[in-house]
Each structure stands twice: as structure tokens, then as C-alpha cells.
Tab-separated table of C-alpha atoms and ligand atoms in Angstrom:
chain	number	residue	atom	x	y	z
A	1	MET	CA	-2.830	24.269	-7.264
A	2	MET	CA	-1.369	21.089	-7.747
A	3	ILE	CA	-0.074	17.952	-5.753
A	4	PHE	CA	2.766	15.411	-6.224
A	5	VAL	CA	2.428	11.773	-5.902
A	6	THR	CA	5.308	9.499	-5.468
A	7	GLY	CA	4.720	5.643	-6.580
A	8	GLY	CA	1.643	6.329	-8.289
A	9	ALA	CA	2.113	3.441	-10.618
A	10	GLY	CA	1.627	1.167	-7.978
A	11	PHE	CA	-1.317	-0.636	-6.449
A	12	ILE	CA	-2.471	1.895	-3.830
A	13	GLY	CA	-0.615	4.832	-5.520
A	14	ALA	CA	-2.477	4.245	-8.964
A	15	ASN	CA	-5.943	3.796	-6.961
A	16	PHE	CA	-5.191	7.022	-5.207
A	17	VAL	CA	-4.460	8.874	-8.490
A	18	LEU	CA	-7.751	7.567	-10.099
A	19	ASP	CA	-9.848	8.543	-7.113
A	20	TRP	CA	-8.333	11.980	-6.604
A	21	LEU	CA	-8.900	12.932	-10.292
A	22	GLN	CA	-12.637	11.585	-9.915
A	23	GLU	CA	-13.262	13.656	-6.888
A	24	HIS	CA	-11.133	16.695	-7.793
A	25	ASP	CA	-9.794	18.688	-10.729
A	26	GLU	CA	-6.436	19.685	-8.900
A	27	PRO	CA	-3.949	18.332	-11.146
A	28	ILE	CA	-1.224	15.408	-10.065
A	29	VAL	CA	2.553	15.049	-10.916
A	30	ASN	CA	2.907	11.437	-10.437
A	31	ILE	CA	6.758	10.211	-10.108
A	32	ASP	CA	7.441	6.660	-10.165
A	33	LYS	CA	10.530	4.580	-10.747
A	34	LEU	CA	8.531	1.924	-12.466
A	35	THR	CA	10.224	-1.239	-10.494
A	36	TYR	CA	8.399	-4.589	-10.874
A	37	ALA	CA	5.511	-3.101	-8.933
A	38	GLY	CA	4.734	0.022	-11.176
A	39	ASN	CA	2.589	-0.499	-13.998
A	40	LEU	CA	1.391	2.212	-16.185
A	41	GLU	CA	-1.452	0.187	-17.556
A	42	SER	CA	-3.345	0.831	-14.105
A	43	LEU	CA	-3.462	4.602	-15.188
A	44	ALA	CA	-4.233	3.742	-18.929
A	45	SER	CA	-7.863	5.525	-18.523
A	46	LEU	CA	-5.882	8.816	-17.794
A	47	GLN	CA	-4.100	8.649	-21.069
A	48	ASP	CA	-5.388	11.954	-22.602
A	49	ASP	CA	-6.062	13.420	-19.291
A	50	SER	CA	-4.292	16.853	-19.026
A	51	ARG	CA	-4.593	16.739	-15.300
A	52	HIS	CA	-2.245	13.675	-14.781
A	53	THR	CA	1.531	14.043	-15.636
A	54	PHE	CA	3.638	11.083	-15.353
A	55	VAL	CA	7.516	11.409	-14.656
A	56	HIS	CA	9.666	8.357	-14.636
A	57	ALA	CA	11.933	9.144	-11.572
A	58	ASP	CA	13.443	7.734	-8.323
A	59	ILE	CA	12.324	9.607	-5.139
A	60	GLY	CA	16.095	9.577	-4.187
A	61	ASP	CA	17.133	11.354	-7.369
A	62	THR	CA	18.613	14.575	-5.897
A	63	LYS	CA	18.621	16.324	-9.326
A	64	VAL	CA	15.429	15.676	-10.775
A	65	ILE	CA	13.241	15.695	-7.836
A	66	PRO	CA	14.171	19.546	-6.697
A	67	GLU	CA	13.794	20.357	-10.493
A	68	LEU	CA	10.356	18.867	-10.696
A	69	LEU	CA	9.373	20.675	-7.440
A	70	ALA	CA	10.621	23.818	-8.495
A	71	LYS	CA	8.787	23.801	-11.766
A	72	HIS	CA	5.334	22.545	-10.745
A	73	GLN	CA	5.274	24.004	-6.965
A	74	PRO	CA	2.755	21.433	-5.456
A	75	ARG	CA	1.023	22.474	-2.458
A	76	ALA	CA	1.400	18.759	-1.092
A	77	VAL	CA	3.564	15.709	-1.642
A	78	ILE	CA	2.163	12.363	-0.929
A	79	ASN	CA	4.751	9.739	-0.600
A	80	PHE	CA	3.662	6.132	-1.611
A	81	ALA	CA	6.723	5.079	-3.338
A	82	ALA	CA	8.434	2.206	-1.490
A	83	GLU	CA	9.392	-1.599	-1.848
A	84	SER	CA	6.363	-3.137	-0.303
A	85	HIS	CA	6.349	-6.870	-0.049
A	86	VAL	CA	7.777	-8.520	3.058
A	87	ASP	CA	8.641	-11.730	1.260
A	88	ARG	CA	10.903	-9.982	-1.039
A	89	SER	CA	12.378	-8.071	1.723
A	90	ILE	CA	13.435	-11.435	3.365
A	91	HIS	CA	15.104	-12.476	0.028
A	92	SER	CA	16.586	-8.978	-0.966
A	93	PRO	CA	16.807	-6.639	2.079
A	94	GLU	CA	19.051	-4.091	0.389
A	95	ASP	CA	16.404	-2.591	-2.194
A	96	PHE	CA	14.401	-2.088	1.074
A	97	ILE	CA	16.995	0.061	2.761
A	98	GLN	CA	17.578	1.697	-0.672
A	99	THR	CA	14.268	3.068	-1.498
A	100	ASN	CA	12.298	3.215	1.764
A	101	VAL	CA	15.352	4.555	4.085
A	102	VAL	CA	17.466	6.232	1.773
A	103	GLY	CA	15.069	7.139	-0.858
A	104	THR	CA	12.815	8.856	1.742
A	105	PHE	CA	15.535	10.540	3.333
A	106	HIS	CA	16.731	12.284	-0.139
A	107	LEU	CA	12.916	12.906	-0.949
A	108	LEU	CA	12.737	14.695	2.290
A	109	GLU	CA	15.787	16.884	1.690
A	110	SER	CA	14.324	17.942	-1.577
A	111	VAL	CA	11.148	18.891	-0.212
A	112	ARG	CA	12.766	20.654	2.567
A	113	SER	CA	14.865	22.729	0.374
A	114	TYR	CA	11.614	23.455	-1.722
A	115	TRP	CA	9.580	24.359	1.269
A	116	ASN	CA	12.408	26.523	2.874
A	117	GLN	CA	12.065	29.144	-0.212
A	118	LEU	CA	7.937	29.237	-0.425
A	119	ASP	CA	6.460	32.386	0.836
A	120	GLN	CA	4.945	32.391	4.317
A	121	GLN	CA	1.471	31.606	2.956
A	122	ASN	CA	2.491	28.539	0.894
A	123	LYS	CA	4.929	27.597	3.432
A	124	THR	CA	2.087	27.331	6.059
A	125	ASP	CA	-0.090	25.626	3.503
A	126	PHE	CA	2.123	23.025	2.467
A	127	ARG	CA	1.874	19.284	3.385
A	128	PHE	CA	4.245	16.143	3.088
A	129	LEU	CA	1.931	12.999	3.715
A	130	HIS	CA	4.006	9.753	4.237
A	131	VAL	CA	2.108	6.696	3.658
A	132	SER	CA	3.047	4.024	6.035
A	133	THR	CA	2.186	0.659	7.686
A	134	ASP	CA	0.612	-1.027	10.474
A	135	GLU	CA	3.580	-3.415	10.228
A	136	VAL	CA	5.995	-1.006	12.027
A	137	TYR	CA	4.188	-1.815	15.387
A	138	GLY	CA	5.108	-5.436	15.281
A	139	SER	CA	3.290	-8.359	16.144
A	140	LEU	CA	0.064	-9.017	18.627
A	141	THR	CA	-0.911	-11.835	20.276
A	142	LYS	CA	-4.441	-13.052	20.036
A	143	ASN	CA	-6.103	-11.299	22.799
A	144	GLU	CA	-3.685	-7.941	23.031
A	145	PRO	CA	-5.655	-4.500	22.155
A	146	ALA	CA	-5.188	-3.361	18.623
A	147	PHE	CA	-2.413	-0.785	17.760
A	148	THR	CA	-3.205	2.709	18.618
A	149	GLU	CA	-0.919	5.485	17.564
A	150	GLN	CA	0.935	5.410	20.889
A	151	HIS	CA	2.060	1.745	20.248
A	152	GLN	CA	5.609	1.321	20.413
A	153	TYR	CA	7.333	0.373	17.371
A	154	GLU	CA	8.641	-3.119	17.047
A	155	PRO	CA	9.330	-3.913	13.487
A	156	ASN	CA	9.914	-7.582	12.730
A	157	SER	CA	10.670	-7.868	9.238
A	158	PRO	CA	13.317	-6.034	6.866
A	159	TYR	CA	10.101	-4.335	5.072
A	160	SER	CA	8.683	-3.066	8.233
A	161	ALA	CA	12.135	-2.153	9.969
A	162	SER	CA	12.743	-0.015	6.631
A	163	LYS	CA	9.195	1.700	6.840
A	164	ALA	CA	9.811	2.153	10.494
A	165	ALA	CA	13.037	4.222	9.819
A	166	SER	CA	11.306	6.440	7.209
A	167	ASP	CA	8.471	6.898	9.641
A	168	HIS	CA	11.253	8.163	12.145
A	169	LEU	CA	13.018	10.292	9.276
A	170	VAL	CA	9.805	11.966	8.580
A	171	ARG	CA	8.812	12.597	12.092
A	172	SER	CA	12.318	14.239	12.628
A	173	TYR	CA	11.775	16.362	9.835
A	174	HIS	CA	8.971	18.060	11.399
A	175	HIS	CA	10.515	18.079	14.978
A	176	THR	CA	13.673	19.552	13.817
A	177	TYR	CA	12.840	21.745	10.882
A	178	GLY	CA	9.306	22.178	10.933
A	179	LEU	CA	8.349	20.601	7.963
A	180	PRO	CA	4.530	20.317	8.067
A	181	VAL	CA	4.423	16.608	7.846
A	182	LEU	CA	1.396	13.772	8.401
A	183	THR	CA	1.978	10.059	8.542
A	184	THR	CA	-0.709	7.452	8.134
A	185	ASN	CA	-0.256	3.817	9.308
A	186	CYS	CA	-2.695	1.649	7.504
A	187	SER	CA	-3.498	-2.060	7.764
A	188	ASN	CA	-3.355	-4.653	4.480
A	189	ASN	CA	-5.206	-3.169	1.606
A	190	TYR	CA	-7.006	-5.365	-1.118
A	191	GLY	CA	-8.758	-4.455	-4.180
A	192	PRO	CA	-8.202	-3.498	-7.961
A	193	TYR	CA	-4.659	-3.252	-9.620
A	194	HIS	CA	-3.246	-5.422	-6.667
A	195	PHE	CA	0.178	-7.010	-7.863
A	196	PRO	CA	-0.457	-10.640	-7.684
A	197	GLU	CA	2.489	-11.250	-5.541
A	198	LYS	CA	0.088	-10.233	-2.347
A	199	LEU	CA	-2.186	-12.866	-0.621
A	200	ILE	CA	-5.641	-11.893	-2.056
A	201	PRO	CA	-4.635	-11.340	-5.709
A	202	LEU	CA	-2.397	-14.192	-5.869
A	203	MET	CA	-5.185	-16.501	-4.380
A	204	ILE	CA	-7.588	-15.362	-7.140
A	205	VAL	CA	-4.852	-15.768	-10.001
A	206	ASN	CA	-3.475	-19.333	-8.909
A	207	ALA	CA	-7.424	-20.474	-8.388
A	208	LEU	CA	-8.533	-19.206	-11.907
A	209	ALA	CA	-5.163	-20.756	-13.297
A	210	GLY	CA	-5.729	-24.208	-11.709
A	211	LYS	CA	-2.577	-23.689	-9.565
A	212	SER	CA	-2.188	-24.364	-5.864
A	213	LEU	CA	-3.212	-21.846	-3.067
A	214	PRO	CA	-0.254	-21.611	-0.833
A	215	ILE	CA	-0.884	-21.147	2.687
A	216	TYR	CA	2.113	-20.282	4.627
A	217	GLY	CA	2.215	-22.193	8.306
A	218	ASP	CA	-1.110	-22.878	9.820
A	219	GLY	CA	-2.904	-20.085	8.031
A	220	GLN	CA	-4.086	-18.630	11.349
A	221	GLN	CA	-2.054	-15.488	11.140
A	222	ILE	CA	-4.519	-12.566	11.236
A	223	ARG	CA	-4.316	-9.264	9.253
A	224	ASP	CA	-6.784	-6.401	9.316
A	225	TRP	CA	-7.947	-5.675	5.541
A	226	LEU	CA	-9.127	-2.575	4.161
A	227	TYR	CA	-10.761	-1.815	0.728
A	228	VAL	CA	-8.162	0.222	-1.158
A	229	LYS	CA	-10.509	3.098	-2.068
A	230	ASP	CA	-11.245	3.580	1.701
A	231	HIS	CA	-7.428	3.981	2.371
A	232	CYS	CA	-7.531	6.546	-0.748
A	233	SER	CA	-10.197	8.446	0.945
A	234	ALA	CA	-8.614	8.243	4.328
A	235	ILE	CA	-5.149	10.097	2.817
A	236	ARG	CA	-7.677	12.623	1.196
A	237	ARG	CA	-9.128	13.624	4.475
A	238	VAL	CA	-5.797	13.518	6.360
A	239	VAL	CA	-4.203	15.796	3.710
A	240	ALA	CA	-7.468	18.234	4.048
A	241	ALA	CA	-7.612	18.137	7.706
A	242	GLY	CA	-4.680	16.244	9.472
A	243	ILE	CA	-3.001	17.987	12.217
A	244	ILE	CA	0.639	18.800	11.545
A	245	GLY	CA	3.108	16.516	13.147
A	246	GLU	CA	0.495	13.859	14.109
A	247	THR	CA	0.007	10.113	12.937
A	248	TYR	CA	-3.099	8.596	11.998
A	249	ASN	CA	-3.879	4.875	12.057
A	250	VAL	CA	-6.035	3.707	9.119
A	251	GLY	CA	-7.911	0.278	9.377
A	252	GLY	CA	-11.242	-1.676	8.097
A	253	TRP	CA	-12.341	-3.055	11.648
A	254	ASN	CA	-12.006	-6.043	9.841
A	255	GLU	CA	-9.386	-8.719	11.521
A	256	LYS	CA	-9.443	-11.994	9.666
A	257	PRO	CA	-6.980	-15.121	9.589
A	258	ASN	CA	-5.445	-15.756	6.074
A	259	ILE	CA	-7.371	-19.086	5.919
A	260	GLU	CA	-10.601	-17.467	6.269
A	261	ILE	CA	-9.889	-15.017	3.604
A	262	VAL	CA	-8.810	-17.873	1.031
A	263	HIS	CA	-11.987	-19.749	1.728
A	264	THR	CA	-13.913	-16.463	1.127
A	265	VAL	CA	-12.040	-16.017	-2.191
A	266	CYS	CA	-12.851	-19.460	-3.019
A	267	ALA	CA	-16.368	-19.304	-2.229
A	268	LEU	CA	-17.183	-16.074	-4.462
A	269	LEU	CA	-15.074	-17.856	-7.228
A	270	ASP	CA	-17.172	-20.942	-6.862
A	271	GLU	CA	-20.227	-18.760	-7.135
A	272	LEU	CA	-19.009	-16.237	-10.090
A	273	ARG	CA	-16.904	-18.578	-12.138
A	274	PRO	CA	-17.174	-22.307	-11.069
A	275	ARG	CA	-14.650	-24.807	-11.863
A	276	GLU	CA	-15.224	-26.973	-14.969
A	277	ASP	CA	-15.297	-29.985	-12.632
A	278	LYS	CA	-17.818	-28.358	-10.141
A	279	LYS	CA	-15.661	-28.811	-7.311
A	280	SER	CA	-14.594	-25.980	-5.196
A	281	TYR	CA	-11.436	-23.924	-5.705
A	282	THR	CA	-10.710	-24.834	-1.947
A	283	GLU	CA	-9.531	-28.228	-3.462
A	284	GLN	CA	-6.396	-25.982	-4.729
A	285	ILE	CA	-5.687	-24.994	-1.113
A	286	THR	CA	-2.079	-26.386	-0.141
A	287	PHE	CA	-0.207	-25.501	3.296
A	288	VAL	CA	3.531	-24.652	2.891
A	289	THR	CA	6.478	-23.973	4.831
A	290	ASP	CA	5.947	-20.425	6.788
A	291	ARG	CA	7.393	-17.254	6.193
A	292	LEU	CA	10.525	-16.294	8.231
A	293	GLY	CA	9.617	-14.224	11.114
A	294	HIS	CA	6.239	-14.349	10.175
A	295	ASP	CA	4.209	-11.927	12.458
A	296	ARG	CA	1.191	-13.552	13.982
A	297	ARG	CA	-1.228	-10.915	14.184
A	298	TYR	CA	-2.071	-7.074	13.220
A	299	ALA	CA	-4.910	-5.092	14.458
A	300	ILE	CA	-5.624	-1.268	14.067
A	301	ASP	CA	-7.419	0.971	16.446
A	302	ALA	CA	-8.776	3.359	14.118
A	303	ARG	CA	-10.421	5.523	16.359
A	304	LYS	CA	-8.470	8.296	16.315
A	305	ILE	CA	-8.915	9.126	12.595
A	306	GLU	CA	-12.927	8.716	13.101
A	307	ARG	CA	-12.979	10.866	16.363
A	308	GLU	CA	-10.830	13.495	15.109
A	309	LEU	CA	-11.408	13.725	11.352
A	310	GLY	CA	-14.694	12.045	11.093
A	311	TRP	CA	-13.175	9.341	8.545
A	312	LYS	CA	-14.522	5.518	8.632
A	313	PRO	CA	-14.400	3.134	5.802
A	314	ALA	CA	-17.376	2.797	3.568
A	315	GLU	CA	-17.015	-0.766	2.450
A	316	THR	CA	-17.349	-3.853	4.548
A	317	PHE	CA	-15.144	-6.821	3.920
A	318	ASP	CA	-18.171	-8.765	2.144
A	319	THR	CA	-18.712	-5.787	-0.250
A	320	GLY	CA	-15.093	-4.949	-0.817
A	321	ILE	CA	-13.854	-8.636	-1.571
A	322	ARG	CA	-16.728	-9.227	-3.953
A	323	LYS	CA	-16.014	-5.906	-5.880
A	324	THR	CA	-12.368	-7.288	-5.904
A	325	VAL	CA	-12.765	-10.983	-7.207
A	326	GLN	CA	-15.362	-9.336	-9.742
A	327	TRP	CA	-12.470	-7.048	-10.921
A	328	TYR	CA	-10.165	-9.587	-11.365
A	329	LEU	CA	-12.483	-11.574	-13.522
A	330	ASP	CA	-13.320	-8.569	-15.668
A	331	ASN	CA	-9.452	-7.518	-15.982
A	332	GLN	CA	-7.743	-10.844	-17.008
A	333	GLU	CA	-5.780	-8.778	-19.472
A	334	TRP	CA	-4.174	-6.635	-16.825
A	335	VAL	CA	-3.452	-9.610	-14.797
A	336	ALA	CA	-1.776	-11.499	-18.015
A	337	ASN	CA	0.045	-8.452	-18.769
A	338	VAL	CA	1.810	-8.292	-15.429
A	339	GLN	CA	2.732	-11.871	-15.205
A	340	SER	CA	6.088	-11.219	-17.035
A	341	GLY	CA	9.207	-12.999	-16.858
A	342	ALA	CA	10.277	-11.160	-13.866
A	343	TYR	CA	7.139	-12.121	-12.122
A	344	ARG	CA	7.625	-15.960	-13.099
A	345	ASP	CA	11.221	-15.843	-11.758
A	346	TRP	CA	9.701	-14.144	-8.332
A	347	VAL	CA	7.241	-17.027	-8.004
A	348	GLU	CA	10.098	-19.511	-8.587
A	349	THR	CA	12.316	-17.903	-6.108
A	350	ASN	CA	9.556	-17.505	-3.386
A	351	TYR	CA	7.578	-20.891	-3.838
A	352	ALA	CA	9.937	-23.503	-5.143
A	353	GLU	CA	11.839	-24.213	-2.040
A	354	ARG	CA	8.602	-24.311	0.202
A	355	THR	CA	7.528	-27.896	1.053
B	401	NAD	P1	3.397	-1.209	-4.512
B	401	NAD	O1	4.866	-2.122	-4.637
B	401	NAD	O2	2.270	-1.795	-5.569
B	401	NAD	O3	3.919	0.028	-5.363
B	401	NAD	C1	4.917	0.696	-5.264
B	401	NAD	C2	5.378	1.865	-6.189
B	401	NAD	O4	6.364	2.444	-5.871
B	401	NAD	C3	5.612	1.045	-7.609
B	401	NAD	O5	4.829	1.919	-8.687
B	401	NAD	C4	7.055	1.275	-7.795
B	401	NAD	O6	7.597	1.370	-8.937
B	401	NAD	C5	7.448	2.657	-6.894
B	401	NAD	N1	8.632	2.840	-6.456
B	401	NAD	C6	9.306	1.873	-5.871
B	401	NAD	N2	10.533	2.633	-5.636
B	401	NAD	C7	10.680	3.692	-6.167
B	401	NAD	C8	11.679	4.776	-5.888
B	401	NAD	N3	12.785	4.433	-5.357
B	401	NAD	N4	11.185	6.069	-6.635
B	401	NAD	C9	10.050	6.362	-7.177
B	401	NAD	N5	8.897	5.043	-7.346
B	401	NAD	C10	9.223	3.972	-6.565
B	401	NAD	O7	3.083	-0.672	-2.950
B	401	NAD	P2	1.634	-0.420	-2.418
B	401	NAD	O8	0.975	-1.640	-1.938
B	401	NAD	O9	1.089	0.241	-3.468
B	401	NAD	O10	2.008	0.392	-1.128
B	401	NAD	C11	2.315	1.930	-1.418
B	401	NAD	C12	2.509	2.487	-0.066
B	401	NAD	O11	1.534	2.084	0.835
B	401	NAD	C13	3.873	1.995	0.560
B	401	NAD	O12	4.485	3.121	0.897
B	401	NAD	C14	3.488	0.933	1.283
B	401	NAD	O13	4.458	0.732	2.379
B	401	NAD	C15	2.003	1.694	1.981
B	401	NAD	N6	1.163	0.599	2.517
B	401	NAD	C16	0.647	-0.710	1.867
B	401	NAD	C17	-0.108	-1.456	2.317
B	401	NAD	C18	-0.764	-2.505	1.517
B	401	NAD	O14	-1.530	-3.208	1.969
B	401	NAD	N7	-0.332	-2.622	0.371
B	401	NAD	C19	-0.666	-1.225	3.741
B	401	NAD	C20	-0.076	-0.229	4.145
B	401	NAD	C21	0.742	0.476	3.756
B	402	TYD	P1	0.946	-10.361	2.103
B	402	TYD	O1	-0.202	-10.072	1.149
B	402	TYD	O2	2.378	-10.567	1.597
B	402	TYD	O3	0.857	-8.987	3.386
B	402	TYD	P2	1.708	-9.044	4.495
B	402	TYD	O4	2.690	-9.537	4.749
B	402	TYD	O5	2.135	-7.194	4.234
B	402	TYD	O6	0.843	-8.775	5.607
B	402	TYD	O7	0.264	-11.438	3.004
B	402	TYD	C1	-0.549	-11.577	3.708
B	402	TYD	C2	-0.790	-12.664	4.796
B	402	TYD	O8	-0.750	-13.860	4.017
B	402	TYD	C3	0.444	-12.832	5.366
B	402	TYD	O9	0.116	-13.267	6.711
B	402	TYD	C4	1.163	-13.900	4.791
B	402	TYD	C5	0.019	-14.885	3.941
B	402	TYD	N1	0.578	-15.366	2.564
B	402	TYD	C6	0.272	-16.798	2.449
B	402	TYD	O10	-0.232	-17.388	3.223
B	402	TYD	N2	0.615	-17.182	1.393
B	402	TYD	C7	1.183	-16.443	0.195
B	402	TYD	O11	1.684	-16.983	-0.852
B	402	TYD	C8	1.468	-15.065	0.596
B	402	TYD	C9	1.921	-14.291	-0.477
B	402	TYD	C10	1.008	-14.648	1.760
């Protein structure tokens, strides 16, 4: 038996591959296009591990993906591959349509033909798990109840709209063709191997480099934060026990405004790697022009996955963020290697015009 993971060189996918092989001996074929966000260094510890096979390919490749499925005969496909950064979706939405919508469609088609020719037992046992986001539900006001699985889809950014479209395609492949699909909608992840374009790793990396810590707008936007390894355990649980055709919200019960997140990161750095002048890293905080269409609040009601599948997060924000800051302090080489010319170009594109 073996599984396919797509996007397994990205932040969550790489954590998932590493965790999976720590928990199981079941092999993984890891398919990744290696965009700017894919990084094989995150998987360096698996270099001599025969349970991990890496394939450099696009989920939308209608020749290679069917060949790989036929060759390896996976019992499950877990789809992490996506363009995932909201700010990039504002600057270049087309990449998001290509991978998240068209790519997911082609992947579904490849998987459907593979699944169709399996024998009855393997057909029944097969799973396609689509990894999605809470952002498909849109934005909440301060006092509205958290998103349940019944919440209406109201995506507001090109990123969340493209993820919503992919969720709908996945749903339709179950309803129309009977493909055994599962969907998870998770809140903001943080942890090791997170590309420093997203809030938490960007703040750690900029703080240590003596750069400004750019807070969009008033910094009062609220996100629910989940330690990435808890997301990985939720996905393992849903693959193992989720009901076909169902969606599961995954969250950390941990809503915080951005400004509070940045203050926590600064306080940990003040403790673990104090500035030479002994001043706090909070001195580097700068309020900058807001993101276009910035969603005010996301909040996940994760009671269904707890009630039906017995999953809940193992980390609190305090334990998870401490591990995360420590990981970045211990892995400065990984950070230096991802800050390529392309990364510097992005920082210029996204931040230069913000006042
Ligand atoms: P990421 O951007 O770090 O990684 C995405 C990976 O997908 C990269 O390795 C990239 O090379 C690969 N990829 C992109 N296009 C591809 C294509 N066409 N074919 C094959 N591979 C391709 O993203 P992430 O943060 O690890 O997110 C993984 C998934 O989880 C995404 O689907 C995202 O929408 C979802 N998600 C992320 C978060 C979060 O907080 N990061 C929260 C909820 C859901
Ligand atoms: P991000 O990590 O991009 O995740 P998402 O947009 O998917 O929630 O951003 C998290 C929050 O942090 C979001 O409200 C935007 C904000 N943010 C900043 O204030 N400054 C920044 O430089 C970045 C990248 C994000």
C-alpha cells in the first residue's frame, strides 16, 4: 500500500510527508512542481529514505499524473498543491486559476480514470483528500459565530475564490461520479518550514535581520492559528476515518489579532535572542498600507471533527509559537537559502509601494 501527496515540497505538505513517515512505514510518492514555494531542502532528512519518492511534476499534467497513478497504484491521494498566498493572488491572480482551479480539475480527471479501473475492493477503499482553507467562507464580524461546515461560501480574494472553485469541483466529482472524496477546511497554519512571505515567519526573519515588521492596516484582523503538525494529524485522521463526501473544519481554537501575534513573536525573540541594544523587537513594528479587500476575521468551529473523529489539536498557541520561533533560530541556513533573488523581487513588489 502507498499514498500520493501533491505539493509535498511546500510548507504543510513537507511537514505532512515528514510526519507521515515518522508515524507509518507506508511509502509516499510526492508530486510537486517546485514553484517558488516548493523547497526540497525541507525534505533533506529523507534523502536516503526509500519510502519517499519525489517526482517533479504539475498536478495538471494529463500525461505524467495518469502514468504515475498506473505505476504506483496508490490507495489515497492527498492534494496540498496550490498557489497559497493571498497577496500574490492580488498581484497575479492567473497563477491561482491555473493551479487551484484548472490543475485541480485535471488532477480529478486523472484520479477518476485511475479509480474507475480499480477492482471493487480497491475502489471502495480509495480516498481523495482535498486540503482547503477557512478563507472560502469569507469574513466574519467580531461577534458572529465561527465557521461551521454549513457556512455559506463567500470567498473574497482571488486565492480564496480559486480554492472555493476547487472545493466545488471536488464535491461535484463525488456527487456525479461517486469518487470517494474528503475535504478539510483549515485555519492559518504556522510552524517549521514556513516560507517567510507569510505573517509569522516574515516577522521572525525580518526582526532578526533588523528590518521593519510591516503590519497591514490597523493590525486588528483576526485569524485562528493552528500548529502545522496538528493540521497533519487532522489530515491523517480524516484519511483514516472520515465519511466519504463530507467536509471537516480544522482549527486551533485560537483566535488572535495580528498585532498580538507580532507582539508574541517579539517577546519570544527578546527572550531567546535579545537585540544587541537590549531594546525590544517591537521597536521595529511599522503600520503600512492595508491589503486590498482584507478579510477582517476568520474563526473555525472545529467541533465536528472532534465529535465524529475524535481529533483535537495537541499544541496551544503558547507551546506552538515557542517551538516555531526556536526552529527559525536553529535553522538560519534554511532561511538564508530560501531568500533567493525571486524572494527579494517579491518583497520589493509587495512592500515597496506600501506607505
Ligand atoms: P505552499 O505555498 O507552502 O506550498 C504549495 C506547494 O505546492 C509548493 O511546494 C508548490 O511547489 C506546489 N505546487 C504549486 N503549484 C503546483 C502544481 N501546479 N503542481 C504541483 N505542485 C504545485 O502552501 P501551504 O501553505 O503548504 O498550503 C498547502 C495547502 O494547504 C494549500 O492547498 C493551501 O490552500 C492549504 N491551506 C494552507 C493554509 C496555511 O495556513 N498555509 C491553511 C489552510 C489551508
Ligand atoms: P498571511 O500569513 O498572508 O495569511 P492569510 O492572508 O492567508 O490569513 O497573513 C495573515 C494576516 O497577517 C493577514 O491578516 C494579513 C496580515 N499580514 C500583515 O499584517 N503583514 C504582512 O506583511 C503579511 C504578510 C500579512
